[in-house]
C-alpha cells in the first residue's frame, strides 16, 4: 500500500493510544474528544484529497526511492516542479480544511533531512542518509502521517542549552546504547503531533562545539512509552467541548491544534536516528527546514486561509447589501493584494529553487523569496483579518449563539434583529466563521508559525548584497567613491 | 530500488497461538527496551503494571503480563502494542525475533 485512504488513516489512528492530556483530562481515544477529533478529521481530509483524481498532480508524487506513487507530504523535492507542487499543496490543503495540514511540518523536515544527512555522509563518512532513506521508504510504503517537532521550550534565552537551570527545556541525548539512544526534554507548539503516526524531531537551532547532546534528529512513534502530549487549551477548546460542532466557526476541522511534547527518557532505535552529535550540521538542518517551510507556510498555506477569509467577508457584505459599496470593494482588493503577493513570492521561491547541496539531488526553495513570502504574510494577515472584522461588522464579536435563534422566548426577536438581505441564521453562520479567523488564534499563529518575523528580517540582512545595491546606485549617480 | 526496511517479529502465546508482525527495523529493540527498562507496552500508557516481568536473550524476549489473562486476551494486547509501533500482522514467514508472552 503506497496511498492510504482517509478511512484507512482513521482506522489506523483509532488503534493508536498516545498519552494525551487536554484541559484537565487524559484522552484515551483521540476520536472521542471533540478537540482532538477535529485535528484527526483534518488529517483524514488531507488523505482524502490524495484520493481525489482532480487533485492528483498536487497531492500525489513519485517516490525517488522506489518509483511508487506516494502522498506528496512524504516526497523529497527533486526538481522545480516538485517545489511548485509542494507550495500548491499547501494552498489546496488550507483552502480545504481551514486549519493546518498537519503533515506539512513533517514534509519540510524530511526534505531538510534528505539534504543534510547526504551532506553529513559526504563530509563525515556517516551512514545517516542511508538510514534516513530506509525510514522514508518505510514511511512512504505505509503512507504514514508524519509531523515535525522543531521548537524547544528554550528556557532563559540569555543562556545556551547546556547552561539552562532546567535541562529539560531542550531535547537532548541522555544515553547512547548499542541498539539506540535515550532522549529527554521538551518541544513546544507541535502542530498535529497527537494524530500523526510519527514525528520527525530536529534540533531547535544552531549549536556549538560542546553542545553535542542537543545535536539530534530522529523519528519517534506517537505512542512511544515516555512520550506525553499536553494539548493547547483556550476559549476555542472550551467552546468546542461545550457546543455542537455545527455551531462553531470551523465546524469539522477546528482551530490549529498543537501540543507540548515531553520526552521522558524515550528510546529511539538507531535505525530512526539521523543526526547525533555533529553540531556543525544542526544549524544547517534547521535553516533548510525553515527555507522550505517559509515558502509553504507563508506563501501558500496562509494564502489559502486568506482565500477563505475573503470569501467569508464577501458573503458578509452581501448578507447586508453592501457588496457594491466602494470602500468595501477597496478593502477586499487590499486583502487580495496581501495574499496574492505572498503567493507570488512562494511561486518565485519554488521557481528559483535549486539543488542543495550540489550532488544531493534535493531541491530547496530560494531563501530570499521564501522569507519574503513569510514576512509579507505575517504583516498582511493582520490587515486581512482587520478588514474581515471591518466588513463583518461588530456582529462578528457581539453575536448571540446560533442556538438562541431557536429559543421560544428570545428567538423570534433575535431573528427580527439580525435578518437583513440574508436571514438571521445565515448572517450568524457567516459572522461565526469570520470570528473564527479574526478573533481567534490565527493572527499570532501566522505571526510565529515558521519563525517570527524577526528571523525573516535577519535572513534579509544575511541574504541581501547591500554593497551591490550601493554600487549600482553610485554608478548611475556618477559617484566615484 | 528495493530498500531493506523490515523486520519480522513472532509473537507466541502458550503452545499454539502465534502471530507474525512486520515492522520497521528497530521495532524489536524498541519493544524490548520499553518492556525491560520501563515495564511498559506501547499503546498502554494508561495501564501501569501491565508488564510484570521481562527478560531478553538475544533476539528473544520473554514477557509476563499481569492479571492471569486468557491467551486470546494476551495476543490482543500484543496486537495493540505492535500496532502502536507501526508493526502489522503478516502471514507466517521467517522471523528474526520472537516474543514469548504469558
PDB file of C-alpha atoms in Angstrom, chain B residues 19-94:
ATOM      1  CA  UNK B  19       1.291 -14.400  15.009  1.00  0.00           C
ATOM      2  CA  UNK B  20       3.932 -12.681  12.870  1.00  0.00           C
ATOM      3  CA  UNK B  21       4.277  -8.896  12.590  1.00  0.00           C
ATOM      4  CA  UNK B  22       6.255  -6.805  10.144  1.00  0.00           C
ATOM      5  CA  UNK B  23       7.690  -3.526  11.356  1.00  0.00           C
ATOM      6  CA  UNK B  24      10.489  -1.139  10.514  1.00  0.00           C
ATOM      7  CA  UNK B  25      13.969  -2.180  11.602  1.00  0.00           C
ATOM      8  CA  UNK B  26      14.500  -1.387  15.279  1.00  0.00           C
ATOM      9  CA  UNK B  27      10.920  -2.279  16.245  1.00  0.00           C
ATOM     10  CA  UNK B  28      12.037  -5.251  18.337  1.00  0.00           C
ATOM     11  CA  UNK B  29      14.734  -3.144  20.033  1.00  0.00           C
ATOM     12  CA  UNK B  30      12.089  -0.542  20.956  1.00  0.00           C
ATOM     13  CA  UNK B  31       9.682  -3.191  22.269  1.00  0.00           C
ATOM     14  CA  UNK B  32      12.444  -4.849  24.296  1.00  0.00           C
ATOM     15  CA  UNK B  33      13.769  -1.587  25.757  1.00  0.00           C
ATOM     16  CA  UNK B  34      10.334  -0.453  26.854  1.00  0.00           C
ATOM     17  CA  UNK B  35       9.449  -3.796  28.421  1.00  0.00           C
ATOM     18  CA  UNK B  36      12.815  -4.205  30.162  1.00  0.00           C
ATOM     19  CA  UNK B  37      13.511  -0.660  31.312  1.00  0.00           C
ATOM     20  CA  UNK B  38      10.118   0.988  31.520  1.00  0.00           C
ATOM     21  CA  UNK B  39       7.959  -2.064  32.174  1.00  0.00           C
ATOM     22  CA  UNK B  40       5.677  -0.539  29.573  1.00  0.00           C
ATOM     23  CA  UNK B  41       3.980  -1.645  26.380  1.00  0.00           C
ATOM     24  CA  UNK B  42       3.340   0.895  23.596  1.00  0.00           C
ATOM     25  CA  UNK B  43      -0.358   1.736  23.416  1.00  0.00           C
ATOM     26  CA  UNK B  44      -0.933   1.002  27.121  1.00  0.00           C
ATOM     27  CA  UNK B  45       0.227   4.263  28.641  1.00  0.00           C
ATOM     28  CA  UNK B  46      -2.819   4.339  30.905  1.00  0.00           C
ATOM     29  CA  UNK B  47      -2.299   0.842  32.328  1.00  0.00           C
ATOM     30  CA  UNK B  48       0.551   0.816  34.791  1.00  0.00           C
ATOM     31  CA  UNK B  49       1.875  -2.523  35.997  1.00  0.00           C
ATOM     32  CA  UNK B  50       0.840  -4.387  32.848  1.00  0.00           C
ATOM     33  CA  UNK B  51       4.345  -5.791  32.297  1.00  0.00           C
ATOM     34  CA  UNK B  52       5.209  -7.793  35.392  1.00  0.00           C
ATOM     35  CA  UNK B  53       8.439  -9.331  34.123  1.00  0.00           C
ATOM     36  CA  UNK B  54      10.593  -9.045  31.031  1.00  0.00           C
ATOM     37  CA  UNK B  55      13.746 -10.860  30.048  1.00  0.00           C
ATOM     38  CA  UNK B  56      15.787 -10.648  26.851  1.00  0.00           C
ATOM     39  CA  UNK B  57      18.129 -13.223  25.436  1.00  0.00           C
ATOM     40  CA  UNK B  58      19.482 -12.001  22.102  1.00  0.00           C
ATOM     41  CA  UNK B  59      16.585 -11.910  19.662  1.00  0.00           C
ATOM     42  CA  UNK B  60      14.129 -13.436  22.123  1.00  0.00           C
ATOM     43  CA  UNK B  61      12.021 -11.528  24.616  1.00  0.00           C
ATOM     44  CA  UNK B  62      10.015 -13.251  27.362  1.00  0.00           C
ATOM     45  CA  UNK B  63       7.175 -11.275  28.851  1.00  0.00           C
ATOM     46  CA  UNK B  64       4.847 -11.835  31.780  1.00  0.00           C
ATOM     47  CA  UNK B  65       1.658  -9.767  31.603  1.00  0.00           C
ATOM     48  CA  UNK B  66      -0.318  -9.065  34.775  1.00  0.00           C
ATOM     49  CA  UNK B  67      -3.767 -10.344  35.601  1.00  0.00           C
ATOM     50  CA  UNK B  68      -3.804 -14.049  34.706  1.00  0.00           C
ATOM     51  CA  UNK B  69      -5.406 -13.271  31.350  1.00  0.00           C
ATOM     52  CA  UNK B  70      -6.561 -15.889  28.812  1.00  0.00           C
ATOM     53  CA  UNK B  71      -4.361 -16.488  25.773  1.00  0.00           C
ATOM     54  CA  UNK B  72      -6.624 -14.683  23.291  1.00  0.00           C
ATOM     55  CA  UNK B  73      -6.561 -11.615  25.529  1.00  0.00           C
ATOM     56  CA  UNK B  74      -2.745 -11.737  25.631  1.00  0.00           C
ATOM     57  CA  UNK B  75      -2.482 -11.897  21.855  1.00  0.00           C
ATOM     58  CA  UNK B  76      -4.918  -8.995  21.628  1.00  0.00           C
ATOM     59  CA  UNK B  77      -2.723  -6.934  23.974  1.00  0.00           C
ATOM     60  CA  UNK B  78       0.350  -7.682  21.888  1.00  0.00           C
ATOM     61  CA  UNK B  79      -1.552  -6.829  18.715  1.00  0.00           C
ATOM     62  CA  UNK B  80      -2.276  -3.355  20.107  1.00  0.00           C
ATOM     63  CA  UNK B  81       1.318  -2.941  21.314  1.00  0.00           C
ATOM     64  CA  UNK B  82       2.717  -3.885  17.899  1.00  0.00           C
ATOM     65  CA  UNK B  83       0.204  -1.616  16.110  1.00  0.00           C
ATOM     66  CA  UNK B  84       1.439   1.243  18.261  1.00  0.00           C
ATOM     67  CA  UNK B  85       4.939   0.505  16.995  1.00  0.00           C
ATOM     68  CA  UNK B  86       3.593   0.607  13.423  1.00  0.00           C
ATOM     69  CA  UNK B  87       4.133  -3.140  13.024  1.00  0.00           C
ATOM     70  CA  UNK B  88       1.306  -5.025  11.371  1.00  0.00           C
ATOM     71  CA  UNK B  89       0.270  -8.691  11.042  1.00  0.00           C
ATOM     72  CA  UNK B  90       1.724 -10.653   8.128  1.00  0.00           C
ATOM     73  CA  UNK B  91       1.471 -14.270   7.085  1.00  0.00           C
ATOM     74  CA  UNK B  92       3.865 -16.757   8.686  1.00  0.00           C
ATOM     75  CA  UNK B  93       7.420 -16.243   7.478  1.00  0.00           C
ATOM     76  CA  UNK B  94      10.974 -16.249   8.690  1.00  0.00           C
TER      77      UNK B  94
END
